[in-house]
Coordinates of N, CA, C and O in Angstrom, one line a residue:
M29 N -17.4 7.5 22.4 CA -16.7 6.8 21.9 C -15.0 7.5 22.4 O -14.5 8.1 21.8
K30 N -14.7 6.5 22.8 CA -12.9 6.8 23.4 C -11.9 6.3 22.4 O -11.5 5.5 21.8
I31 N -11.1 7.6 22.1 CA -10.0 7.3 21.3 C -9.0 6.5 21.2 O -8.6 6.0 20.8
Y32 N -8.4 6.9 22.7 CA -7.9 5.8 23.1 C -8.3 4.5 24.4 O -9.0 4.8 25.5
T33 N -7.5 3.3 24.4 CA -8.0 2.6 24.9 C -7.1 1.7 25.5 O -7.1 1.1 27.1
G34 N -5.9 2.0 25.0 CA -4.3 1.5 25.4 C -4.4 -0.1 25.3 O -3.4 -0.7 25.9
R35 N -5.8 -1.2 25.2 CA -5.3 -2.2 24.8 C -4.4 -2.7 23.7 O -3.6 -3.7 23.8
G36 N -4.1 -1.7 22.7 CA -2.8 -2.2 22.1 C -1.1 -1.4 22.3 O -0.5 -1.8 21.8
D37 N -1.6 -1.7 24.2 CA 0.2 -0.8 24.0 C 1.2 -2.1 24.4 O 2.3 -1.8 24.3
D38 N 0.8 -3.2 24.1 CA 1.2 -4.3 24.2 C 2.0 -5.2 23.1 O 2.5 -6.3 22.7
G39 N 1.6 -4.0 21.9 CA 1.7 -4.6 20.4 C 0.5 -5.7 19.6 O 1.2 -6.4 19.4
M40 N -0.8 -5.8 20.4 CA -1.1 -6.7 20.4 C -2.8 -5.6 19.8 O -2.9 -4.9 20.1
T41 N -3.2 -6.2 19.0 CA -4.8 -5.7 18.3 C -5.8 -5.9 18.5 O -5.7 -7.5 18.8
D42 N -7.0 -6.0 17.9 CA -8.2 -6.9 18.5 C -8.6 -6.5 17.1 O -8.7 -5.5 16.5
L43 N -9.2 -7.8 16.2 CA -9.7 -8.2 15.0 C -11.0 -8.1 15.1 O -11.7 -7.8 16.4
R44 N -12.4 -8.2 14.4 CA -13.8 -7.7 14.1 C -14.2 -9.0 15.1 O -15.3 -8.4 15.5
D45 N -14.3 -9.5 14.9 CA -14.3 -11.1 15.8 C -14.0 -11.1 17.1 O -14.0 -11.9 18.2
M46 N -12.8 -9.9 17.7 CA -12.5 -9.5 18.9 C -11.2 -10.5 19.4 O -10.9 -10.8 20.8
S47 N -10.8 -11.5 18.2 CA -9.5 -12.0 18.5 C -8.2 -10.9 18.4 O -9.0 -10.3 18.4
R48 N -7.2 -12.0 19.3 CA -6.2 -10.6 19.5 C -4.9 -11.5 18.8 O -4.9 -12.1 18.5
V49 N -4.1 -10.6 17.9 CA -3.1 -11.0 17.0 C -2.3 -9.8 17.4 O -2.6 -8.6 17.5
S50 N -0.5 -10.1 16.9 CA 0.4 -8.9 16.8 C -0.1 -8.1 16.0 O -0.4 -8.0 15.1
K51 N 0.8 -7.0 16.1 CA 0.4 -5.5 15.6 C 1.0 -5.9 13.7 O 1.2 -5.4 12.9
T52 N 1.9 -7.4 13.8 CA 2.6 -7.5 13.2 C 2.2 -8.6 12.2 O 3.2 -8.8 10.9
S53 N 1.4 -8.9 12.4 CA 0.6 -10.1 11.8 C 0.4 -9.8 10.6 O 0.2 -8.6 9.3
P54 N 0.3 -10.5 9.0 CA 0.0 -10.3 8.0 C -0.9 -9.6 7.5 O -1.7 -8.8 7.1
R55 N -2.3 -10.2 8.4 CA -3.6 -9.3 8.3 C -3.9 -8.5 8.7 O -4.3 -7.0 8.0
I56 N -3.0 -7.5 9.8 CA -2.8 -6.2 10.0 C -1.8 -5.6 9.3 O -2.4 -4.4 9.1
E57 N -1.2 -5.9 8.7 CA -0.4 -5.5 7.2 C -1.2 -5.3 6.3 O -1.2 -4.5 5.9
A58 N -2.0 -6.3 5.8 CA -2.9 -6.0 4.9 C -3.9 -4.9 4.9 O -4.0 -4.2 4.0
Y59 N -4.6 -4.7 6.2 CA -6.1 -4.2 6.3 C -5.1 -2.5 6.8 O -5.5 -1.6 6.2
G60 N -4.0 -2.8 7.4 CA -3.2 -1.5 7.4 C -2.8 -0.3 6.3 O -2.5 0.5 6.0
T61 N -2.2 -1.6 5.2 CA -1.9 -0.9 3.8 C -2.8 -0.2 2.9 O -2.3 0.8 2.5
V62 N -4.0 -0.8 3.5 CA -4.8 -0.6 2.1 C -5.7 1.1 3.0 O -6.1 1.7 2.7
D63 N -5.2 0.9 4.6 CA -5.6 1.8 5.4 C -4.9 3.0 4.8 O -5.9 4.1 4.3
E64 N -3.5 3.3 4.7 CA -2.6 4.3 4.5 C -3.0 4.5 2.6 O -3.4 5.3 2.2
L65 N -3.2 3.4 1.8 CA -4.0 3.8 0.9 C -5.2 4.4 0.4 O -5.5 5.7 -0.2
N66 N -6.3 4.3 1.3 CA -7.4 5.3 1.8 C -7.0 6.4 2.0 O -7.5 7.5 1.3
A67 N -5.8 6.5 3.1 CA -5.8 8.4 3.4 C -5.2 8.6 1.7 O -5.2 9.9 2.3
L68 N -4.2 7.9 1.6 CA -3.5 9.2 0.1 C -4.2 9.1 -0.8 O -4.4 10.1 -1.6
V69 N -5.1 8.5 -1.4 CA -6.7 8.5 -2.0 C -7.6 9.7 -1.9 O -7.2 10.9 -2.5
G70 N -7.3 9.4 0.0 CA -8.0 11.2 0.0 C -6.8 12.1 -0.4 O -7.3 13.5 -0.4
T71 N -6.0 12.4 0.0 CA -5.0 13.3 -0.4 C -5.5 14.1 -1.8 O -4.2 15.2 -2.1
V72 N -5.8 12.8 -3.1 CA -5.8 13.5 -3.9 C -7.1 14.4 -4.3 O -7.4 15.7 -5.1
R73 N -8.0 13.8 -3.8 CA -9.3 14.3 -3.7 C -9.7 15.5 -2.7 O -8.9 15.8 -1.7
P74 N -9.7 17.2 -3.8 CA -10.6 16.9 -5.1 C -9.3 17.4 -6.4 O -8.3 17.6 -5.9
T75 N -9.3 16.6 -6.8 CA -9.0 16.3 -8.2 C -9.3 17.4 -9.5 O -7.8 18.2 -9.7
G76 N -10.2 18.5 -8.6 CA -10.7 19.2 -9.7 C -11.2 19.2 -11.5 O -12.1 19.8 -11.9
H77 N -11.4 17.5 -11.2 CA -12.3 16.7 -12.4 C -13.6 16.0 -11.3 O -13.0 15.0 -11.2
D78 N -14.7 16.5 -11.7 CA -16.1 16.0 -10.3 C -16.6 14.7 -10.6 O -16.6 14.0 -10.0
D79 N -15.8 14.2 -12.0 CA -16.6 12.6 -12.5 C -15.2 12.1 -12.2 O -15.2 11.2 -11.6
I80 N -14.6 12.5 -11.9 CA -12.7 11.4 -11.2 C -13.1 11.5 -9.4 O -12.8 10.2 -9.1
D81 N -13.6 12.6 -9.0 CA -13.8 13.0 -7.7 C -14.8 11.7 -6.7 O -14.4 11.2 -6.4
E82 N -15.6 11.7 -8.1 CA -17.1 11.1 -7.8 C -16.8 9.4 -7.8 O -16.8 8.7 -6.8
K83 N -15.8 8.5 -8.7 CA -15.3 7.3 -8.4 C -14.1 7.4 -7.2 O -14.0 6.7 -6.9
L84 N -13.4 8.6 -6.6 CA -12.4 8.4 -5.9 C -12.9 8.3 -4.4 O -12.8 7.8 -3.5
A85 N -14.1 8.9 -4.4 CA -15.1 9.0 -3.1 C -15.8 7.8 -3.3 O -15.4 7.0 -2.2
G86 N -15.6 7.1 -4.4 CA -16.6 5.4 -4.4 C -15.6 4.1 -3.7 O -15.7 3.4 -3.1
V87 N -14.5 4.5 -4.6 CA -13.0 4.0 -4.3 C -12.7 3.9 -2.7 O -12.4 2.8 -1.9
Q88 N -13.1 4.8 -1.8 CA -12.8 5.6 -0.2 C -14.0 4.2 0.1 O -13.2 3.9 1.3
N89 N -15.0 4.4 0.0 CA -16.0 3.8 0.6 C -15.7 1.8 0.0 O -15.4 1.3 1.3
H90 N -15.4 1.9 -0.8 CA -14.6 0.6 -1.3 C -13.5 -0.2 -0.2 O -13.5 -1.4 0.2
L91 N -12.5 0.7 -0.4 CA -11.1 0.7 0.2 C -11.6 0.3 2.4 O -11.3 -0.7 2.2
H92 N -12.8 1.1 2.6 CA -13.3 0.9 4.0 C -13.8 -0.6 4.0 O -13.7 -1.1 5.6
V93 N -14.6 -1.0 2.7 CA -15.0 -2.7 3.2 C -14.2 -3.4 3.3 O -13.8 -4.4 4.0
V94 N -13.0 -3.3 1.7 CA -12.2 -4.2 2.2 C -10.9 -4.1 3.5 O -11.2 -5.1 4.1
Q95 N -10.8 -2.9 3.8 CA -10.6 -2.9 5.6 C -11.0 -3.8 6.4 O -10.8 -5.0 7.2
A96 N -12.1 -3.4 6.7 CA -13.1 -4.4 7.2 C -13.1 -5.4 7.2 O -13.1 -6.8 7.8
D97 N -13.2 -6.0 5.9 CA -13.2 -7.3 5.4 C -12.2 -8.1 5.8 O -11.8 -9.6 6.2
F98 N -11.0 -7.4 5.7 CA -9.0 -8.2 6.0 C -9.5 -8.1 7.5 O -8.9 -8.9 8.1
A99 N -10.0 -7.4 8.1 CA -10.1 -7.4 9.5 C -10.7 -8.7 10.2 O -11.1 -8.4 11.6
N100 N -11.5 -9.2 9.6 CA -12.4 -10.3 10.1 C -12.1 -11.5 9.2 O -12.4 -11.6 8.4
P101 N -11.5 -12.4 10.8 CA -11.1 -13.5 9.9 C -12.1 -15.0 10.0 O -11.8 -15.7 8.7
D102 N -12.9 -14.6 9.8 CA -14.4 -15.4 9.9 C -16.0 -15.0 9.6 O -17.0 -14.4 10.6
P103 N -16.3 -13.9 8.1 CA -16.8 -13.3 8.2 C -18.3 -14.0 8.1 O -18.3 -15.0 7.8
D104 N -19.6 -13.6 8.9 CA -20.4 -14.1 9.1 C -21.4 -13.3 7.7 O -20.9 -12.2 6.8
E105 N -22.3 -14.2 7.2 CA -22.9 -13.9 5.6 C -23.6 -12.0 5.6 O -23.8 -11.6 4.5
D106 N -23.9 -11.5 6.7 CA -23.9 -10.2 6.7 C -23.0 -9.4 7.1 O -23.1 -8.0 7.4
D107 N -21.8 -9.7 7.1 CA -20.8 -8.7 7.4 C -20.1 -7.8 5.9 O -20.5 -8.3 5.5
P108 N -19.9 -6.2 6.3 CA -19.2 -5.7 5.3 C -18.0 -6.9 4.2 O -16.9 -6.9 4.8
I109 N -18.0 -6.8 3.0 CA -17.2 -8.0 2.3 C -17.0 -7.1 0.6 O -18.5 -7.4 0.5
I110 N -16.0 -7.9 -0.1 CA -16.1 -7.1 -1.3 C -16.4 -8.3 -2.4 O -16.0 -9.2 -1.5
T111 N -16.9 -7.8 -2.9 CA -17.6 -9.3 -3.8 C -17.7 -8.5 -5.2 O -16.2 -7.4 -5.8
A112 N -17.6 -10.1 -6.1 CA -16.9 -9.7 -8.0 C -17.9 -8.1 -8.5 O -17.0 -7.7 -8.9
E113 N -18.8 -7.7 -7.7 CA -19.7 -6.6 -8.7 C -19.1 -5.0 -7.8 O -18.9 -4.4 -8.7
H114 N -18.1 -5.5 -6.7 CA -17.2 -4.4 -6.5 C -15.6 -3.9 -7.9 O -15.4 -3.0 -8.3
V115 N -15.5 -5.1 -8.2 CA -14.6 -5.7 -9.1 C -15.1 -5.1 -10.7 O -14.3 -4.8 -11.3
D116 N -16.2 -5.7 -11.0 CA -16.5 -5.5 -12.3 C -16.9 -3.8 -12.1 O -16.6 -3.3 -13.6
Q117 N -17.1 -3.6 -11.4 CA -17.3 -1.7 -11.0 C -16.3 -0.9 -11.7 O -16.2 0.0 -12.1
V118 N -15.0 -1.1 -10.9 CA -13.7 -0.9 -11.5 C -13.6 -0.7 -12.6 O -12.9 0.0 -13.2
E119 N -13.6 -2.2 -13.5 CA -13.7 -2.1 -14.3 C -14.7 -1.5 -15.3 O -13.4 -1.0 -16.6
S120 N -15.7 -1.6 -15.4 CA -16.5 -0.8 -15.9 C -16.0 0.9 -15.7 O -15.7 1.5 -17.4
W121 N -15.4 1.7 -14.8 CA -14.3 2.6 -14.3 C -13.5 2.8 -15.6 O -13.3 3.4 -16.1
I122 N -12.5 1.7 -15.6 CA -11.6 1.8 -16.4 C -11.6 1.9 -17.6 O -11.5 2.4 -18.6
D123 N -12.5 1.1 -17.9 CA -12.7 1.2 -19.5 C -13.2 2.3 -20.2 O -13.0 2.7 -21.2
A124 N -14.4 3.0 -19.5 CA -15.0 4.3 -19.9 C -14.0 5.4 -19.8 O -13.7 6.0 -21.4
Y125 N -13.2 5.1 -19.1 CA -11.7 6.5 -19.3 C -10.9 6.0 -19.8 O -10.0 7.0 -20.5
D126 N -10.7 4.7 -20.2 CA -9.6 4.9 -20.9 C -9.8 4.6 -22.1 O -8.9 5.4 -23.6
D127 N -10.8 5.0 -22.9 CA -11.4 5.4 -24.3 C -10.9 6.9 -24.5 O -10.9 7.5 -25.4
E128 N -11.1 7.5 -22.9 CA -10.4 8.8 -23.6 C -9.1 9.0 -24.1 O -8.1 10.6 -23.7
L129 N -8.5 8.3 -23.4 CA -7.0 8.1 -23.2 C -6.0 7.8 -24.7 O -7.0 7.0 -25.5
E130 N -5.0 8.3 -24.9 CA -4.1 7.9 -26.2 C -4.0 6.3 -25.8 O -3.4 6.0 -24.9
P131 N -4.0 5.4 -26.9 CA -3.3 4.3 -26.6 C -1.6 4.4 -26.4 O -1.0 5.0 -26.8
L132 N -1.4 3.2 -25.0 CA 0.2 3.9 -25.0 C 0.8 2.8 -25.6 O 0.3 1.6 -26.3
Q133 N 2.5 3.4 -26.2 CA 3.0 2.7 -26.7 C 4.2 2.3 -26.2 O 5.1 1.2 -26.8
S134 N 4.7 2.9 -24.4 CA 5.7 2.4 -23.9 C 4.8 2.3 -22.6 O 4.2 3.2 -22.0
F135 N 6.1 2.2 -21.5 CA 5.8 2.4 -20.4 C 6.0 4.0 -20.0 O 6.8 4.6 -21.2
I136 N 5.4 4.0 -19.2 CA 5.7 5.6 -19.2 C 6.0 6.3 -17.4 O 5.6 5.0 -16.5
L137 N 6.8 7.7 -17.0 CA 7.2 7.6 -15.9 C 6.2 8.1 -15.2 O 5.3 8.7 -15.4
P138 N 6.2 7.5 -13.9 CA 4.8 8.5 -12.9 C 5.3 9.6 -12.4 O 5.3 9.5 -11.3
T139 N 4.1 9.9 -13.6 CA 4.9 11.6 -13.1 C 3.8 12.5 -13.6 O 2.8 12.1 -14.0
G140 N 4.0 13.7 -13.8 CA 3.3 14.7 -14.3 C 2.1 16.3 -13.1 O 3.2 16.6 -12.2
S141 N 1.2 16.1 -13.4 CA 0.8 17.5 -12.7 C 0.7 17.0 -11.4 O 0.8 15.5 -10.7
E142 N 0.7 17.8 -10.2 CA 0.2 17.0 -8.8 C -0.7 15.9 -8.3 O 0.0 15.5 -7.7
K143 N -1.7 16.5 -9.3 CA -3.1 14.9 -8.9 C -2.5 14.2 -9.4 O -2.9 13.2 -9.0
G144 N -2.1 14.5 -11.1 CA -1.9 12.7 -11.3 C -0.7 12.5 -10.9 O 0.0 10.8 -10.8
S145 N 0.3 12.9 -10.5 CA 1.7 12.2 -9.2 C 1.2 11.5 -8.6 O 1.0 10.4 -7.7
R146 N -0.3 12.7 -7.3 CA -0.4 11.6 -6.7 C -1.4 10.5 -6.7 O -1.4 9.6 -6.2
L147 N -1.9 10.3 -7.7 CA -2.5 8.9 -8.4 C -1.6 8.2 -8.7 O -2.0 6.8 -8.4
H148 N -0.5 8.2 -9.3 CA 0.5 7.4 -9.2 C 0.9 7.1 -8.3 O 1.0 5.6 -7.9
H149 N 0.9 7.4 -6.8 CA 1.3 7.4 -5.9 C 0.8 6.5 -5.4 O 1.1 5.4 -4.9
A150 N -0.8 6.4 -5.4 CA -1.3 5.4 -4.9 C -1.6 4.4 -5.3 O -1.7 3.6 -4.9
R151 N -1.2 4.1 -6.9 CA -1.3 2.6 -7.7 C -0.4 2.8 -7.0 O -0.2 1.3 -6.4
T152 N 1.1 2.7 -6.4 CA 1.9 1.9 -6.3 C 2.0 1.8 -4.8 O 2.5 0.4 -4.6
V153 N 1.2 2.4 -4.3 CA 0.8 1.8 -2.6 C -0.5 0.9 -2.4 O -0.2 -0.2 -2.0
C154 N -1.3 0.8 -3.9 CA -2.2 -0.3 -4.3 C -1.8 -1.6 -4.3 O -2.2 -2.4 -3.9
R155 N -0.3 -1.3 -5.2 CA 0.2 -2.8 -5.6 C 0.8 -3.0 -4.2 O 1.0 -4.2 -3.8
R156 N 1.6 -2.2 -3.4 CA 1.6 -2.9 -2.0 C 1.0 -3.3 -1.2 O 1.0 -4.4 -0.1
A157 N -0.8 -2.8 -1.2 CA -1.6 -3.6 -0.3 C -1.8 -4.8 -0.8 O -2.2 -5.8 -0.3
E158 N -1.8 -4.8 -2.0 CA -2.4 -6.4 -2.9 C -0.9 -7.5 -2.8 O -1.4 -8.4 -2.2
R159 N 0.3 -6.7 -2.2 CA 1.1 -7.7 -2.0 C 0.9 -8.3 -0.7 O 0.8 -9.6 -0.2
R160 N 0.4 -6.9 0.4 CA 0.2 -7.9 1.8 C -0.9 -8.8 1.4 O -1.2 -9.4 2.8
A161 N -1.8 -8.5 0.6 CA -2.7 -9.5 1.0 C -2.5 -11.0 0.5 O -2.9 -11.4 1.1
V162 N -2.2 -10.2 -0.5 CA -1.5 -11.7 -1.4 C -0.2 -12.8 0.0 O -1.1 -13.7 0.1
A163 N 0.2 -12.0 0.8 CA 0.7 -12.7 1.7 C 0.0 -13.2 2.6 O -0.3 -14.2 3.3
L164 N -0.8 -12.4 2.7 CA -2.1 -12.6 4.1 C -2.6 -13.8 3.5 O -3.0 -15.5 4.5
A165 N -3.5 -14.3 2.5 CA -4.0 -15.1 2.0 C -2.9 -17.0 1.6 O -3.6 -17.5 2.0
A166 N -1.6 -16.1 1.8 CA -1.3 -17.1 1.9 C -1.1 -17.6 3.4 O -0.7 -18.7 3.6
D167 N -1.0 -17.4 4.5 CA -0.8 -17.3 5.5 C -2.7 -17.9 6.5 O -2.6 -18.6 7.1
A168 N -3.5 -17.5 5.8 CA -4.9 -17.5 6.1 C -6.0 -17.2 5.9 O -5.8 -16.6 4.3
Q169 N -7.2 -17.5 6.0 CA -8.4 -16.8 5.2 C -8.4 -15.4 4.8 O -8.1 -14.9 5.9
A170 N -8.7 -15.3 3.3 CA -8.6 -13.9 2.9 C -9.6 -13.6 1.9 O -9.6 -14.6 0.8
N171 N -10.3 -13.2 1.6 CA -11.6 -12.7 0.5 C -10.7 -12.3 -1.0 O -9.8 -11.4 -1.1
E172 N -11.0 -13.4 -1.4 CA -10.1 -13.3 -3.0 C -10.6 -12.4 -3.9 O -9.9 -12.0 -4.8
D173 N -11.5 -12.4 -3.9 CA -12.8 -10.5 -4.7 C -11.5 -9.1 -4.0 O -11.6 -8.5 -4.8
A174 N -11.5 -9.7 -2.6 CA -11.0 -8.3 -2.2 C -9.4 -8.4 -2.6 O -9.1 -6.8 -2.8
I175 N -8.3 -9.1 -2.3 CA -7.3 -8.9 -3.8 C -7.7 -8.5 -4.4 O -7.2 -8.1 -5.5
Q176 N -8.7 -9.3 -5.5 CA -8.2 -8.9 -7.0 C -9.2 -7.4 -7.1 O -8.9 -6.9 -8.3
Y177 N -9.9 -6.7 -6.2 CA -10.0 -6.0 -5.9 C -9.0 -4.6 -6.3 O -8.7 -3.5 -7.0
L178 N -8.1 -4.9 -5.8 CA -6.8 -4.2 -5.4 C -5.9 -4.1 -6.5 O -5.4 -3.2 -7.1
N179 N -6.1 -5.7 -6.7 CA -5.6 -5.5 -8.2 C -5.9 -5.1 -9.6 O -5.4 -4.3 -10.4
R180 N -6.9 -4.5 -9.5 CA -7.8 -3.7 -10.1 C -7.8 -2.4 -10.2 O -7.9 -1.8 -11.6
L181 N -7.9 -2.2 -9.1 CA -7.6 -0.6 -8.2 C -6.6 0.0 -9.0 O -6.8 0.8 -9.3
S182 N -5.5 -0.6 -8.8 CA -4.4 -0.1 -9.0 C -4.5 0.7 -10.5 O -3.5 1.2 -11.0
D183 N -5.1 -0.7 -11.3 CA -4.9 0.0 -13.0 C -5.9 1.3 -13.6 O -5.9 1.8 -13.8
G184 N -6.9 0.9 -12.2 CA -8.3 2.5 -12.3 C -7.3 3.7 -11.8 O -7.0 4.7 -12.9
L185 N -6.4 3.3 -11.1 CA -5.4 4.7 -10.2 C -4.5 4.9 -11.5 O -4.3 5.9 -11.6
F186 N -3.9 3.7 -12.2 CA -3.0 4.7 -13.5 C -3.9 5.2 -14.5 O -3.0 5.8 -15.2
V187 N -5.0 4.3 -14.7 CA -6.1 5.1 -16.0 C -6.0 6.7 -15.1 O -5.7 7.7 -16.6
W188 N -6.7 6.7 -14.3 CA -7.1 8.6 -13.8 C -5.8 9.2 -13.7 O -6.0 11.0 -14.0
A189 N -4.3 9.0 -12.9 CA -3.7 9.2 -13.5 C -3.0 10.0 -14.8 O -2.8 10.9 -15.2
R190 N -3.4 8.8 -16.0 CA -3.2 9.4 -16.9 C -3.8 10.5 -17.6 O -3.7 11.3 -18.2
V191 N -5.3 10.3 -17.1 CA -6.7 11.4 -17.4 C -6.6 12.4 -17.0 O -6.4 13.6 -17.6
V192 N -5.9 12.6 -15.8 CA -5.8 13.8 -14.8 C -5.0 14.5 -15.6 O -4.8 15.8 -16.3
N193 N -3.7 14.0 -16.4 CA -2.7 14.3 -16.6 C -2.5 15.1 -18.3 O -2.1 16.4 -18.6
A194 N -3.8 14.1 -18.6 CA -4.4 14.2 -19.8 C -4.6 15.9 -19.9 O -4.9 16.6 -21.0
R195 N -5.7 15.4 -18.9 CA -6.8 17.1 -18.8 C -6.1 18.5 -18.6 O -6.7 19.0 -19.2
E196 N -5.1 18.3 -17.8 CA -4.1 19.1 -17.5 C -3.2 19.2 -18.4 O -2.2 20.7 -18.2
G197 N -3.0 18.6 -19.7 CA -2.3 18.9 -20.9 C -0.9 18.6 -20.2 O 0.0 19.5 -21.0
V198 N -0.6 18.4 -19.8 CA 1.1 17.5 -19.0 C 1.4 16.0 -20.0 O 0.5 15.0 -19.6
P199 N 1.9 16.2 -20.8 CA 2.4 15.7 -21.3 C 2.9 13.9 -20.3 O 3.8 14.6 -19.9
E200 N 2.6 12.3 -21.2 CA 3.3 11.6 -20.5 C 5.2 11.6 -20.8 O 5.3 11.9 -22.5
E201 N 5.7 11.2 -20.5 CA 6.8 10.6 -20.5 C 7.3 9.3 -20.4 O 6.9 8.6 -19.5
S202 N 8.3 8.9 -21.1 CA 9.0 7.5 -21.1 C 10.3 7.1 -20.6 O 11.2 8.2 -21.1
P203 N 10.2 6.4 -20.4 CA 11.7 6.1 -19.5 C 12.6 5.5 -21.0 O 12.2 5.1 -21.7
S204 N 13.9 6.6 -20.8 CA 14.7 6.0 -21.3 C 16.0 4.8 -20.9 O 16.5 5.0 -20.2
Y205 N 15.9 3.9 -21.6 CA 17.0 2.5 -21.7 C 18.5 2.8 -22.0 O 18.4 3.1 -22.9

């Protein structure tokens, strides 16, 4: 497989169905931001916590499916898509880890250990990916389960950031107003 083709030199790119769109289209913005998120999650692994690394590896695979999903304007039944089961899986992960944490009493600053801070950063990129996906859905067909997945994943990344910080003995900081 050749790495470069030159097909994008004119500012256009191919979607999964081989239709051509501008690299600035909402669809490209959506799956490009998911790609950025996936790469950022990759910078967090390994966290030093095998159980969280296992979840993050699953997340990276899910995000690859989200990218394929958003890159396909008209998916067939055997094309990769995010489903409600993916959302349910992230929710079950959140619930399991939330039991390990002290209940939140206020907002917290996105800081902590190196890995905890990176997870907070990933959460913010996930929120941006969700916003790009919502913009795509306002303009064209987009899988609502994939959008919901991104919403739930940002919550998961928040919880994992808190867990990593707690396990590493880094106290949470609340903002002052």
